[in-house]
Coordinates of C-alpha atoms and ligand atoms in Angstrom, one line a residue:
X1 CA 75.4 78.7 107.6
X2 CA 75.6 81.5 105.1
X3 CA 72.9 84.1 104.5
X4 CA 73.1 87.3 102.4
X5 CA 76.8 87.0 101.9
X6 CA 77.4 86.8 105.6
X7 CA 78.3 83.9 107.9
X8 CA 75.1 83.5 109.9
X9 CA 76.1 80.6 112.2
X10 CA 78.9 78.1 112.7
X11 CA 78.1 74.7 114.3
X12 CA 76.8 71.2 113.8
X13 CA 73.4 70.2 112.5
X14 CA 72.4 73.7 111.4
X15 CA 69.1 73.5 109.5
X16 CA 68.7 75.1 106.1
X17 CA 66.4 75.0 103.1
X18 CA 69.3 76.3 101.0
X19 CA 72.1 74.5 99.1
X20 CA 74.4 72.2 101.1
X21 CA 78.1 72.0 100.2
X22 CA 79.6 68.7 101.1
X23 CA 83.2 69.4 102.4
X24 CA 84.0 66.0 103.9
X25 CA 87.7 65.3 103.4
X26 CA 88.4 69.0 103.3
X27 CA 89.8 71.8 105.4
X28 CA 87.8 75.0 105.4
X29 CA 89.7 78.2 106.1
X30 CA 88.8 81.9 105.8
X31 CA 89.7 83.1 102.3
X32 CA 93.3 84.3 102.2
X33 CA 94.0 88.0 101.8
X34 CA 96.7 89.5 99.6
X35 CA 98.0 92.9 100.6
X36 CA 100.4 93.7 97.7
X37 CA 100.3 93.0 94.0
X38 CA 100.8 94.6 90.6
X39 CA 98.4 92.6 88.6
X40 CA 99.5 94.0 85.2
X41 CA 102.9 92.3 85.7
X42 CA 101.5 88.9 84.9
X43 CA 102.2 89.9 81.3
X44 CA 105.9 90.2 82.0
X45 CA 106.9 87.1 83.9
X46 CA 110.4 85.7 83.5
X47 CA 111.5 88.5 81.1
X48 CA 115.1 87.6 80.2
X49 CA 116.8 91.0 81.1
X50 CA 114.9 91.1 84.4
X51 CA 115.5 87.6 85.6
X52 CA 118.7 88.2 87.5
X53 CA 118.8 91.9 88.3
X54 CA 118.5 93.8 91.5
X55 CA 115.5 96.1 92.1
X56 CA 116.6 99.2 90.3
X57 CA 118.1 97.4 87.3
X58 CA 115.0 95.1 87.1
X59 CA 112.8 98.2 87.0
X60 CA 114.9 99.8 84.2
X61 CA 114.6 96.7 82.1
X62 CA 110.8 96.5 82.5
X63 CA 109.7 100.2 82.3
X64 CA 110.1 100.3 78.4
X65 CA 108.0 97.1 78.1
X66 CA 105.3 98.4 80.4
X67 CA 105.1 101.7 78.5
X68 CA 103.6 99.7 75.6
X69 CA 100.6 98.5 77.6
X70 CA 97.1 99.7 77.1
X71 CA 93.6 99.1 78.5
X72 CA 93.4 95.6 77.0
X73 CA 96.7 94.5 78.6
X74 CA 95.7 95.9 81.9
X75 CA 92.3 94.1 81.8
X76 CA 93.5 90.7 80.7
X77 CA 96.7 90.6 82.8
X78 CA 94.5 91.5 85.9
X79 CA 92.1 88.6 85.1
X80 CA 95.0 86.2 84.9
X81 CA 96.5 87.4 88.2
X82 CA 93.1 87.4 90.0
X83 CA 92.3 83.9 88.8
X84 CA 95.7 82.7 89.9
X85 CA 95.1 84.2 93.3
X86 CA 91.5 82.7 93.5
X87 CA 92.8 79.2 92.7
X88 CA 95.3 79.5 95.5
X89 CA 92.7 80.4 98.1
X90 CA 92.6 84.2 97.9
X91 CA 89.2 86.0 98.3
X92 CA 90.4 89.6 98.8
X93 CA 93.3 91.3 97.1
X94 CA 94.7 94.7 96.9
X95 CA 96.4 95.9 93.7
X96 CA 98.9 98.7 93.1
X97 CA 98.7 100.2 89.6
X98 CA 101.1 103.1 89.2
X99 CA 101.5 103.5 85.4
X100 CA 98.8 104.4 83.0
X101 CA 100.2 104.3 79.4
X102 CA 98.1 104.6 76.3
X103 CA 94.8 105.4 78.0
X104 CA 94.9 102.7 80.7
X105 CA 93.0 103.4 83.9
X106 CA 92.5 101.8 87.3
X107 CA 89.0 101.1 86.1
X108 CA 90.3 98.4 83.7
X109 CA 91.4 96.3 86.7
X110 CA 88.2 97.0 88.6
X111 CA 86.2 95.7 85.6
X112 CA 88.5 92.6 85.6
X113 CA 87.9 91.9 89.3
X114 CA 84.2 92.4 89.1
X115 CA 84.0 89.6 86.4
X116 CA 86.4 87.3 88.4
X117 CA 84.4 87.9 91.6
X118 CA 87.1 88.7 94.1
X119 CA 86.8 91.4 96.7
X120 CA 89.1 94.1 95.4
X121 CA 91.1 96.9 96.9
X122 CA 92.7 98.7 94.0
X123 CA 95.1 101.5 94.7
X124 CA 95.6 104.5 92.4
X125 CA 99.4 104.6 92.2
X126 CA 101.6 107.2 90.5
X127 CA 105.0 108.1 89.3
X128 CA 106.0 111.8 88.8
X129 CA 109.8 112.0 88.8
X130 CA 111.2 110.8 85.5
X131 CA 114.8 110.3 84.4
X132 CA 115.4 113.9 83.5
X133 CA 114.5 115.0 87.0
X134 CA 116.8 112.4 88.6
X135 CA 114.1 109.7 89.1
X136 CA 114.2 106.1 88.0
X137 CA 111.4 105.8 85.4
X138 CA 111.6 107.1 81.9
X139 CA 109.9 110.4 81.3
X140 CA 107.2 108.9 79.1
X141 CA 105.8 106.8 82.1
X142 CA 105.4 109.7 84.6
X143 CA 102.4 112.0 85.0
X144 CA 102.0 115.6 86.1
X145 CA 101.2 115.7 89.8
X146 CA 98.1 117.9 89.4
X147 CA 96.7 115.3 86.9
X148 CA 97.5 112.5 89.3
X149 CA 95.6 114.1 92.2
X150 CA 92.7 114.8 89.9
X151 CA 92.4 111.2 88.8
X152 CA 92.8 110.0 92.4
X153 CA 89.7 112.0 93.2
X154 CA 87.9 110.6 90.2
X155 CA 88.7 107.0 91.0
X156 CA 87.7 107.3 94.7
X157 CA 84.4 109.1 93.9
X158 CA 83.6 106.6 91.1
X159 CA 84.4 103.3 92.9
X160 CA 85.1 103.5 96.6
X161 CA 82.6 101.8 98.9
X162 CA 83.2 102.4 102.6
X163 CA 80.2 100.2 103.7
X164 CA 80.5 96.9 105.4
X165 CA 80.9 94.0 103.0
X166 CA 82.2 96.3 100.3
X167 CA 83.4 94.5 97.1
X168 CA 85.6 97.5 96.0
X169 CA 87.6 99.9 98.2
X170 CA 90.1 102.3 96.7
X171 CA 93.4 103.5 98.1
X172 CA 95.9 106.1 97.1
X173 CA 99.5 104.9 96.4
X174 CA 102.3 107.0 94.9
X175 CA 104.7 104.3 93.7
X176 CA 107.7 104.8 96.0
X177 CA 109.9 107.5 97.5
X178 CA 112.2 107.3 94.5
X179 CA 109.6 107.9 91.8
X180 CA 107.4 110.7 93.2
X181 CA 108.1 114.0 95.0
X182 CA 107.8 114.9 98.7
X183 CA 104.9 117.2 97.7
X184 CA 103.0 114.4 96.1
X185 CA 103.5 112.1 99.1
X186 CA 102.2 114.9 101.4
X187 CA 99.3 115.8 99.1
X188 CA 98.2 112.2 98.7
X189 CA 98.2 111.8 102.4
X190 CA 96.0 114.9 102.9
X191 CA 93.7 113.8 100.1
X192 CA 93.4 110.2 101.5
X193 CA 92.4 111.6 104.9
X194 CA 89.9 114.0 103.4
X195 CA 88.3 111.1 101.4
X196 CA 88.8 108.6 104.2
X197 CA 90.6 106.0 102.1
X198 CA 93.8 104.2 102.8
X199 CA 97.4 104.9 101.8
X200 CA 99.9 102.5 100.3
X201 CA 103.4 102.5 98.9
X202 CA 106.7 100.7 98.7
X203 CA 109.1 101.3 101.6
X204 CA 112.6 100.2 102.7
X205 CA 112.7 97.4 100.2
X206 CA 116.5 96.8 99.9
X207 CA 119.9 98.4 100.6
X208 CA 119.7 100.6 97.5
X209 CA 116.4 102.0 98.7
X210 CA 117.9 102.9 102.1
X211 CA 120.9 104.5 100.4
X212 CA 118.6 106.6 98.1
X213 CA 116.6 107.8 101.1
X214 CA 119.8 108.8 103.1
X215 CA 121.3 110.5 100.1
X216 CA 118.2 112.3 98.8
X217 CA 116.2 113.0 102.0
X218 CA 118.9 112.8 104.7
X219 CA 116.9 110.3 106.7
X220 CA 115.8 106.7 106.8
X221 CA 112.5 105.7 105.2
X222 CA 110.6 105.4 108.4
X223 CA 111.4 109.1 109.3
X224 CA 110.6 110.1 105.7
X225 CA 107.2 108.4 106.0
X226 CA 106.4 109.9 109.4
X227 CA 107.3 113.4 108.3
X228 CA 105.0 113.3 105.3
X229 CA 102.0 111.8 107.2
X230 CA 102.5 108.3 106.0
X231 CA 102.1 106.5 109.3
X232 CA 98.8 105.4 110.9
X233 CA 96.1 102.8 111.0
X234 CA 95.1 103.8 107.5
X235 CA 98.6 103.3 106.0
X236 CA 100.3 100.1 104.9
X237 CA 103.8 99.8 103.3
X238 CA 105.0 97.0 101.0
X239 CA 108.2 95.1 101.8
X240 CA 109.8 96.9 104.8
X241 CA 112.7 94.4 104.5
X242 CA 115.2 97.0 106.0
X243 CA 113.2 98.5 108.8
X244 CA 115.4 99.0 111.9
X245 CA 114.4 98.6 115.5
X246 CA 113.3 102.3 115.8
X247 CA 111.2 102.0 112.7
X248 CA 109.5 98.8 113.9
X249 CA 108.7 100.6 117.1
X250 CA 107.3 103.6 115.1
X251 CA 105.1 101.3 113.0
X252 CA 103.8 99.5 116.1
X253 CA 103.0 102.8 118.0
X254 CA 101.3 104.3 114.9
X255 CA 99.4 101.1 113.9
X256 CA 101.0 101.3 110.5
X257 CA 100.7 98.0 108.5
X258 CA 103.2 96.0 106.5
X259 CA 102.7 93.9 103.3
X260 CA 105.3 91.2 103.6
X261 CA 106.4 89.8 100.2
X262 CA 108.8 86.9 100.9
X263 CA 109.0 85.4 97.4
X264 CA 109.6 88.8 95.8
X265 CA 112.2 89.6 98.4
X266 CA 114.0 86.3 97.7
X267 CA 113.7 86.7 93.9
X268 CA 115.2 90.2 93.9
X269 CA 117.7 89.3 96.6
X270 CA 116.4 92.1 98.8
X271 CA 116.8 90.3 102.1
X272 CA 114.6 88.9 104.9
X273 CA 112.0 91.2 106.4
X274 CA 112.1 91.2 110.2
X275 CA 108.6 89.8 110.5
X276 CA 109.3 88.0 113.8
X277 CA 110.4 91.3 115.4
X278 CA 107.5 93.2 113.8
X279 CA 104.9 90.7 115.1
X280 CA 106.5 90.6 118.5
X281 CA 106.4 94.4 118.6
X282 CA 102.7 94.4 117.6
X283 CA 103.1 95.6 114.0
X284 CA 100.2 94.6 111.7
X285 CA 101.6 92.2 109.1
X286 CA 99.9 90.8 106.0
X287 CA 101.2 88.8 103.1
X288 CA 101.7 89.9 99.5
X289 CA 102.6 88.0 96.4
X290 CA 103.9 91.2 94.8
X291 CA 103.8 91.6 91.1
X292 CA 104.3 88.6 88.8
X293 CA 107.4 90.1 87.3
X294 CA 109.3 89.7 90.6
X295 CA 107.9 86.5 92.1
X296 CA 107.0 85.3 89.3
X297 CA 104.2 83.2 90.7
X298 CA 101.0 84.5 92.2
X299 CA 100.1 81.6 94.5
X300 CA 99.1 83.0 98.0
X301 CA 99.2 79.8 100.0
X302 CA 102.7 79.2 98.7
X303 CA 103.6 82.7 99.8
X304 CA 102.4 81.8 103.3
X305 CA 104.7 78.8 103.3
X306 CA 107.6 81.0 102.1
X307 CA 107.1 83.5 104.9
X308 CA 107.5 80.6 107.4
X309 CA 110.5 79.2 105.7
X310 CA 112.2 82.6 105.5
X311 CA 111.7 83.5 109.2
X312 CA 113.2 80.1 110.1
X313 CA 116.2 80.6 107.8
X314 CA 117.1 83.8 109.8
X315 CA 115.8 82.9 113.3
X316 CA 115.6 79.2 113.7
X317 CA 112.9 76.5 113.5
X318 CA 110.7 78.0 116.2
X319 CA 110.6 81.4 114.6
X320 CA 107.1 80.9 113.0
X321 CA 104.6 78.1 113.2
X322 CA 102.3 77.0 110.4
X323 CA 99.3 78.3 112.2
X324 CA 100.9 81.7 112.6
X325 CA 101.7 81.8 108.9
X326 CA 98.0 81.0 108.2
X327 CA 96.9 83.7 110.6
X328 CA 99.1 86.3 108.9
X329 CA 97.6 85.2 105.5
X330 CA 94.0 85.6 106.6
X331 CA 93.2 87.7 109.7
X332 CA 96.5 89.5 109.8
X333 CA 96.2 90.6 106.2
X334 CA 92.6 91.6 106.6
X335 CA 93.5 93.9 109.5
X336 CA 96.3 95.5 107.4
X337 CA 93.6 96.4 104.7
X338 CA 91.3 97.8 107.4
X339 CA 88.7 95.0 107.0
X340 CA 87.2 94.1 110.3
X341 CA 84.5 92.1 108.4
X342 CA 86.8 89.6 106.7
X343 CA 89.5 87.1 107.7
X344 CA 87.8 84.7 110.1
X345 CA 85.0 82.1 110.2
X346 CA 82.8 83.7 112.8
X347 CA 79.1 84.7 112.7
X348 CA 78.8 88.2 111.3
X349 CA 81.9 88.1 109.1
X350 CA 81.6 88.1 105.3
X351 CA 81.2 84.6 103.8
X352 CA 84.7 84.5 102.2
X353 CA 85.8 80.8 102.4
X354 CA 88.4 78.6 100.9
X355 CA 87.8 74.8 100.8
X356 CA 90.9 72.7 100.5
X357 CA 90.6 69.0 99.6
X358 CA 93.1 67.2 101.8
X359 CA 92.4 63.7 100.4
X360 CA 95.0 64.0 97.7
X361 CA 98.6 63.1 97.4
X362 CA 100.1 66.2 99.1
X363 CA 98.3 65.5 102.3
X364 CA 98.5 61.7 102.3
X365 CA 100.0 60.6 105.6
X366 CA 99.5 64.0 107.3
X367 CA 98.9 64.1 111.1
X368 CA 97.7 67.7 111.2
X369 CA 95.4 68.8 108.4
X370 CA 95.7 72.5 109.3
X371 CA 99.5 72.7 109.5
X372 CA 99.6 70.6 106.3
X373 CA 98.1 73.4 104.3
X374 CA 101.4 75.4 104.9
X375 CA 103.8 72.5 105.2
X376 CA 102.7 70.2 102.4
X377 CA 99.7 71.4 100.4
X378 CA 97.4 71.3 98.5
X379 CA 98.4 74.6 96.9
X380 CA 95.1 75.0 95.0
X381 CA 91.6 75.1 96.4
X382 CA 88.7 72.8 95.6
X383 CA 86.1 75.6 96.1
X384 CA 86.2 79.3 96.8
X385 CA 83.4 81.5 98.0
X386 CA 83.4 85.3 98.1
X387 CA 80.4 87.0 99.7
X388 CA 78.8 83.5 99.6
X389 CA 79.2 83.3 95.8
X390 CA 81.2 80.5 94.1
X391 CA 84.3 81.8 92.4
X392 CA 86.0 78.4 92.1
X393 CA 84.2 75.0 92.0
X394 CA 85.8 71.6 91.7
X395 CA 89.2 73.2 91.2
X396 CA 88.0 75.3 88.2
X397 CA 87.1 79.0 87.8
X398 CA 83.4 79.3 88.0
X399 CA 83.1 82.9 87.0
X400 CA 85.3 83.3 83.9
X401 CA 86.3 81.2 80.9
X402 CA 89.9 80.7 82.1
X403 CA 91.3 78.9 79.0
X404 CA 90.1 81.8 76.8
X405 CA 91.6 84.4 79.2
X406 CA 95.0 82.5 79.1
X407 CA 94.8 82.4 75.3
X408 CA 94.3 86.2 75.2
X409 CA 97.1 86.7 77.7
X410 CA 99.6 84.7 75.7
X411 CA 98.5 86.5 72.5
X412 CA 99.2 89.9 74.2
X413 CA 102.5 88.6 75.5
X414 CA 103.6 87.4 72.1
X415 CA 102.8 90.9 70.7
X416 CA 104.9 92.6 73.4
X417 CA 107.8 90.2 72.8
Ligands
ZN501 ZN1 105.5 96.0 94.6

């Protein structure tokens, strides 16, 4: 029973004068939660020069293309990414936008999310060290650090909602240790604590990343993060493929969260994140589809399946169960994003629900409808509710004209090509 966007009761024979949704033949789960994405990248899927490159080479192929984006590209690509997530069962997603060419702003993606109807945690990213200063991005894509901090304050003040049931919460997210300075990392942490918002960045993604940290900072990424104030209950790091035992222990002790992005890690050949070891140590782990230039899909239930498969490749068939993968994708990820009001079907939690029709071919012959969601499918929801409002109905987007959005997206992509 849902009332005012909240689950009021769970049980049989509940009486209501409101609308009744018939979910016979379906499995109902909490909405899935996505902890890492770059929504703008849906406009640069399967770019030829980036298809087969490692992380750094991949970035250098894509930076010049992204530098031609503007507000319209940010808005439309975000709508495509958000709809793709919604259709795959996601009700709450974060986003990491760290470049702002040609007048684009975080606000463009917030406008997109408010139309699509997903709960949204955008993070104000940043890059400040360009090529001429020894960084990776071209100079045209980096910003002055004073301007970055100023805009962080503007975005938080304009959009952050700390209240329970919030539809928008903002975080601060300098892009990565190899594209911003130590000072900006430290300043961002101070600002986030002052404003009581969360911190997010990329960390320990692959071997190149570790080598960069050792060469430039003389320490491993975990140490770098700890020294700059980047550990704690209000911090989550994307990837963490290369965390060692000491760093896993640090994350567990400090309650620092991890956004595990299995498809992206496979796609870029980064490696297998030690999720089993993290979970056993008590580290908070959520799932992330990562940007659609490095996945290149944005289907969150498939990401949960991939997380299970990848742990089993490295640790054996008992390394992760289907139910654990589902837990990581819902409750686990909600905890990473600091949401104690999302991620479970329990009275008092927000009414964010995914309804999966298991009467179709993917589930035909299944003995276990819950495990089937991870092991077989379906990979698209029948219905999706956020705050008790329908976002997907009958397998179609209920909030936006998706065919028209896809047409706009393809038009923008052709222009970039
Ligand atoms: Zn990323």
